[in-house]
Amino acid sequence: MNTNIIVAITQGVYEKGKDVYERGTEKGLICIPVPADETGLAAAVKEQGAKHAVIGITNYADALYEALPGGGVLARFGVGYDNINLARATEKGLLCTNTPGVLEDSVAEM
């Protein structure tokens, strides 16, 4: 039985935390860099059998919600949910999360 968890991570987000994502294998995570555009991301999710996706700022309106299975996770690397269709995600049974507080230092420095 395969206990690995496959996580599709959009390319730009993957590059920001490549070392961390690559160490995920120690915990049973297989983190795969995928295209950020919705069509490419949805195709990669289906092809790789990912149940979870980590996304950046690209807007997602349709295909991604069809590709992720119910019970999956859609994690926004950043604050807010502006680029996520929460109604579609809820309809599909996806857990949505983000990273609140991640920009506080940057904003304060600005």
PDB file of C-alpha atoms in Angstrom:
ATOM      1  CA  MET A   1       0.000   0.000   0.000  1.00  0.00           C
ATOM      2  CA  ASN A   2       1.359   3.407  -1.013  1.00  0.00           C
ATOM      3  CA  THR A   3       1.171   5.842   1.893  1.00  0.00           C
ATOM      4  CA  ASN A   4       2.791   8.740   0.057  1.00  0.00           C
ATOM      5  CA  ILE A   5       0.796  11.927  -0.301  1.00  0.00           C
ATOM      6  CA  ILE A   6       1.147  13.611  -3.673  1.00  0.00           C
ATOM      7  CA  VAL A   7       1.069  17.408  -3.607  1.00  0.00           C
ATOM      8  CA  ALA A   8       1.009  19.481  -6.806  1.00  0.00           C
ATOM      9  CA  ILE A   9       2.819  22.784  -6.244  1.00  0.00           C
ATOM     10  CA  THR A  10       2.767  25.522  -8.835  1.00  0.00           C
ATOM     11  CA  GLN A  11       6.230  26.128 -10.274  1.00  0.00           C
ATOM     12  CA  GLY A  12       6.841  29.604  -8.835  1.00  0.00           C
ATOM     13  CA  VAL A  13       5.751  28.566  -5.360  1.00  0.00           C
ATOM     14  CA  TYR A  14       7.831  25.394  -5.605  1.00  0.00           C
ATOM     15  CA  GLU A  15      10.955  27.391  -6.432  1.00  0.00           C
ATOM     16  CA  LYS A  16      10.450  29.604  -3.357  1.00  0.00           C
ATOM     17  CA  GLY A  17      10.596  26.613  -1.027  1.00  0.00           C
ATOM     18  CA  LYS A  18      12.315  23.931  -3.089  1.00  0.00           C
ATOM     19  CA  ASP A  19      14.518  22.677  -0.232  1.00  0.00           C
ATOM     20  CA  VAL A  20      11.547  22.340   2.107  1.00  0.00           C
ATOM     21  CA  TYR A  21       9.396  20.593  -0.481  1.00  0.00           C
ATOM     22  CA  GLU A  22      12.181  18.174  -1.379  1.00  0.00           C
ATOM     23  CA  ARG A  23      12.614  17.255   2.290  1.00  0.00           C
ATOM     24  CA  GLY A  24       8.932  16.371   2.376  1.00  0.00           C
ATOM     25  CA  THR A  25       9.798  12.887   1.141  1.00  0.00           C
ATOM     26  CA  GLU A  26      11.093  12.193   4.641  1.00  0.00           C
ATOM     27  CA  LYS A  27       7.486  12.620   5.839  1.00  0.00           C
ATOM     28  CA  GLY A  28       5.850  10.699   3.006  1.00  0.00           C
ATOM     29  CA  LEU A  29       5.114  13.721   0.809  1.00  0.00           C
ATOM     30  CA  ILE A  30       5.816  13.716  -2.887  1.00  0.00           C
ATOM     31  CA  CYS A  31       5.878  17.377  -3.914  1.00  0.00           C
ATOM     32  CA  ILE A  32       5.692  17.877  -7.658  1.00  0.00           C
ATOM     33  CA  PRO A  33       6.288  21.214  -9.412  1.00  0.00           C
ATOM     34  CA  VAL A  34       3.502  21.853 -11.926  1.00  0.00           C
ATOM     35  CA  PRO A  35       2.394  24.690 -14.230  1.00  0.00           C
ATOM     36  CA  ALA A  36       0.560  27.593 -12.607  1.00  0.00           C
ATOM     37  CA  ASP A  37      -1.983  28.096 -15.397  1.00  0.00           C
ATOM     38  CA  GLU A  38      -5.281  26.427 -14.580  1.00  0.00           C
ATOM     39  CA  THR A  39      -5.366  24.072 -17.551  1.00  0.00           C
ATOM     40  CA  GLY A  40      -1.808  22.854 -16.965  1.00  0.00           C
ATOM     41  CA  LEU A  41      -2.318  22.562 -13.218  1.00  0.00           C
ATOM     42  CA  ALA A  42      -5.559  20.602 -13.596  1.00  0.00           C
ATOM     43  CA  ALA A  43      -3.952  18.232 -16.115  1.00  0.00           C
ATOM     44  CA  ALA A  44      -0.950  17.657 -13.823  1.00  0.00           C
ATOM     45  CA  VAL A  45      -3.212  17.015 -10.813  1.00  0.00           C
ATOM     46  CA  LYS A  46      -5.092  14.343 -12.752  1.00  0.00           C
ATOM     47  CA  GLU A  47      -1.973  12.824 -14.326  1.00  0.00           C
ATOM     48  CA  GLN A  48      -0.045  12.625 -11.039  1.00  0.00           C
ATOM     49  CA  GLY A  49      -3.016  11.596  -8.903  1.00  0.00           C
ATOM     50  CA  ALA A  50      -2.540  14.568  -6.568  1.00  0.00           C
ATOM     51  CA  LYS A  51      -5.186  15.174  -3.918  1.00  0.00           C
ATOM     52  CA  HIS A  52      -3.647  18.422  -2.759  1.00  0.00           C
ATOM     53  CA  ALA A  53      -2.386  21.572  -4.466  1.00  0.00           C
ATOM     54  CA  VAL A  54      -0.365  24.560  -3.320  1.00  0.00           C
ATOM     55  CA  ILE A  55      -0.980  27.618  -5.463  1.00  0.00           C
ATOM     56  CA  GLY A  56       0.198  31.200  -5.748  1.00  0.00           C
ATOM     57  CA  ILE A  57      -1.662  34.231  -7.082  1.00  0.00           C
ATOM     58  CA  THR A  58      -3.058  32.888 -10.370  1.00  0.00           C
ATOM     59  CA  ASN A  59      -6.866  32.930 -10.533  1.00  0.00           C
ATOM     60  CA  TYR A  60      -8.587  29.546 -10.631  1.00  0.00           C
ATOM     61  CA  ALA A  61     -12.210  29.404 -11.734  1.00  0.00           C
ATOM     62  CA  ASP A  62     -13.090  26.003 -13.169  1.00  0.00           C
ATOM     63  CA  ALA A  63     -10.829  23.117 -14.246  1.00  0.00           C
ATOM     64  CA  LEU A  64      -8.850  22.895 -11.001  1.00  0.00           C
ATOM     65  CA  TYR A  65     -11.993  22.196  -8.984  1.00  0.00           C
ATOM     66  CA  GLU A  66     -12.931  19.390 -11.335  1.00  0.00           C
ATOM     67  CA  ALA A  67      -9.431  17.875 -11.143  1.00  0.00           C
ATOM     68  CA  LEU A  68      -8.993  17.776  -7.357  1.00  0.00           C
ATOM     69  CA  PRO A  69     -10.902  15.020  -5.570  1.00  0.00           C
ATOM     70  CA  GLY A  70     -13.322  15.765  -2.750  1.00  0.00           C
ATOM     71  CA  GLY A  71     -11.537  15.845   0.586  1.00  0.00           C
ATOM     72  CA  GLY A  72      -8.443  17.351  -1.012  1.00  0.00           C
ATOM     73  CA  VAL A  73      -6.666  20.511   0.071  1.00  0.00           C
ATOM     74  CA  LEU A  74      -6.201  23.714  -1.898  1.00  0.00           C
ATOM     75  CA  ALA A  75      -3.536  25.764  -0.120  1.00  0.00           C
ATOM     76  CA  ARG A  76      -2.800  29.345  -1.086  1.00  0.00           C
ATOM     77  CA  PHE A  77       0.851  30.306  -0.582  1.00  0.00           C
ATOM     78  CA  GLY A  78       0.064  33.831   0.558  1.00  0.00           C
ATOM     79  CA  VAL A  79      -2.756  35.641   2.263  1.00  0.00           C
ATOM     80  CA  GLY A  80      -6.393  35.829   1.242  1.00  0.00           C
ATOM     81  CA  TYR A  81      -8.508  33.758  -1.098  1.00  0.00           C
ATOM     82  CA  ASP A  82      -8.988  36.276  -3.903  1.00  0.00           C
ATOM     83  CA  ASN A  83      -7.894  33.802  -6.579  1.00  0.00           C
ATOM     84  CA  ILE A  84      -9.905  30.850  -5.266  1.00  0.00           C
ATOM     85  CA  ASN A  85     -13.551  30.248  -6.100  1.00  0.00           C
ATOM     86  CA  LEU A  86     -14.624  29.345  -2.555  1.00  0.00           C
ATOM     87  CA  ALA A  87     -18.146  28.385  -3.650  1.00  0.00           C
ATOM     88  CA  ARG A  88     -16.788  25.846  -6.168  1.00  0.00           C
ATOM     89  CA  ALA A  89     -14.223  24.553  -3.672  1.00  0.00           C
ATOM     90  CA  THR A  90     -16.893  24.088  -1.001  1.00  0.00           C
ATOM     91  CA  GLU A  91     -19.205  22.407  -3.513  1.00  0.00           C
ATOM     92  CA  LYS A  92     -16.413  19.966  -4.360  1.00  0.00           C
ATOM     93  CA  GLY A  93     -15.574  19.303  -0.694  1.00  0.00           C
ATOM     94  CA  LEU A  94     -12.108  20.871  -0.772  1.00  0.00           C
ATOM     95  CA  LEU A  95     -10.442  22.299   2.298  1.00  0.00           C
ATOM     96  CA  CYS A  96      -9.004  25.736   1.496  1.00  0.00           C
ATOM     97  CA  THR A  97      -6.223  27.294   3.494  1.00  0.00           C
ATOM     98  CA  ASN A  98      -3.676  30.078   3.208  1.00  0.00           C
ATOM     99  CA  THR A  99      -0.663  31.390   5.099  1.00  0.00           C
ATOM    100  CA  PRO A 100      -1.860  34.313   7.211  1.00  0.00           C
ATOM    101  CA  GLY A 101       0.838  36.495   8.694  1.00  0.00           C
ATOM    102  CA  VAL A 102       3.404  35.528   6.077  1.00  0.00           C
ATOM    103  CA  LEU A 103       3.677  39.087   4.750  1.00  0.00           C
ATOM    104  CA  GLU A 104       3.696  41.021   8.019  1.00  0.00           C
ATOM    105  CA  ASP A 105       7.470  41.580   8.075  1.00  0.00           C
ATOM    106  CA  SER A 106       7.570  42.612   4.405  1.00  0.00           C
ATOM    107  CA  VAL A 107       4.746  45.092   4.875  1.00  0.00           C
ATOM    108  CA  ALA A 108       6.348  46.519   8.017  1.00  0.00           C
ATOM    109  CA  GLU A 109       9.677  46.905   6.220  1.00  0.00           C
ATOM    110  CA  MET A 110       7.993  48.688   3.328  1.00  0.00           C
TER     111      MET A 110
END
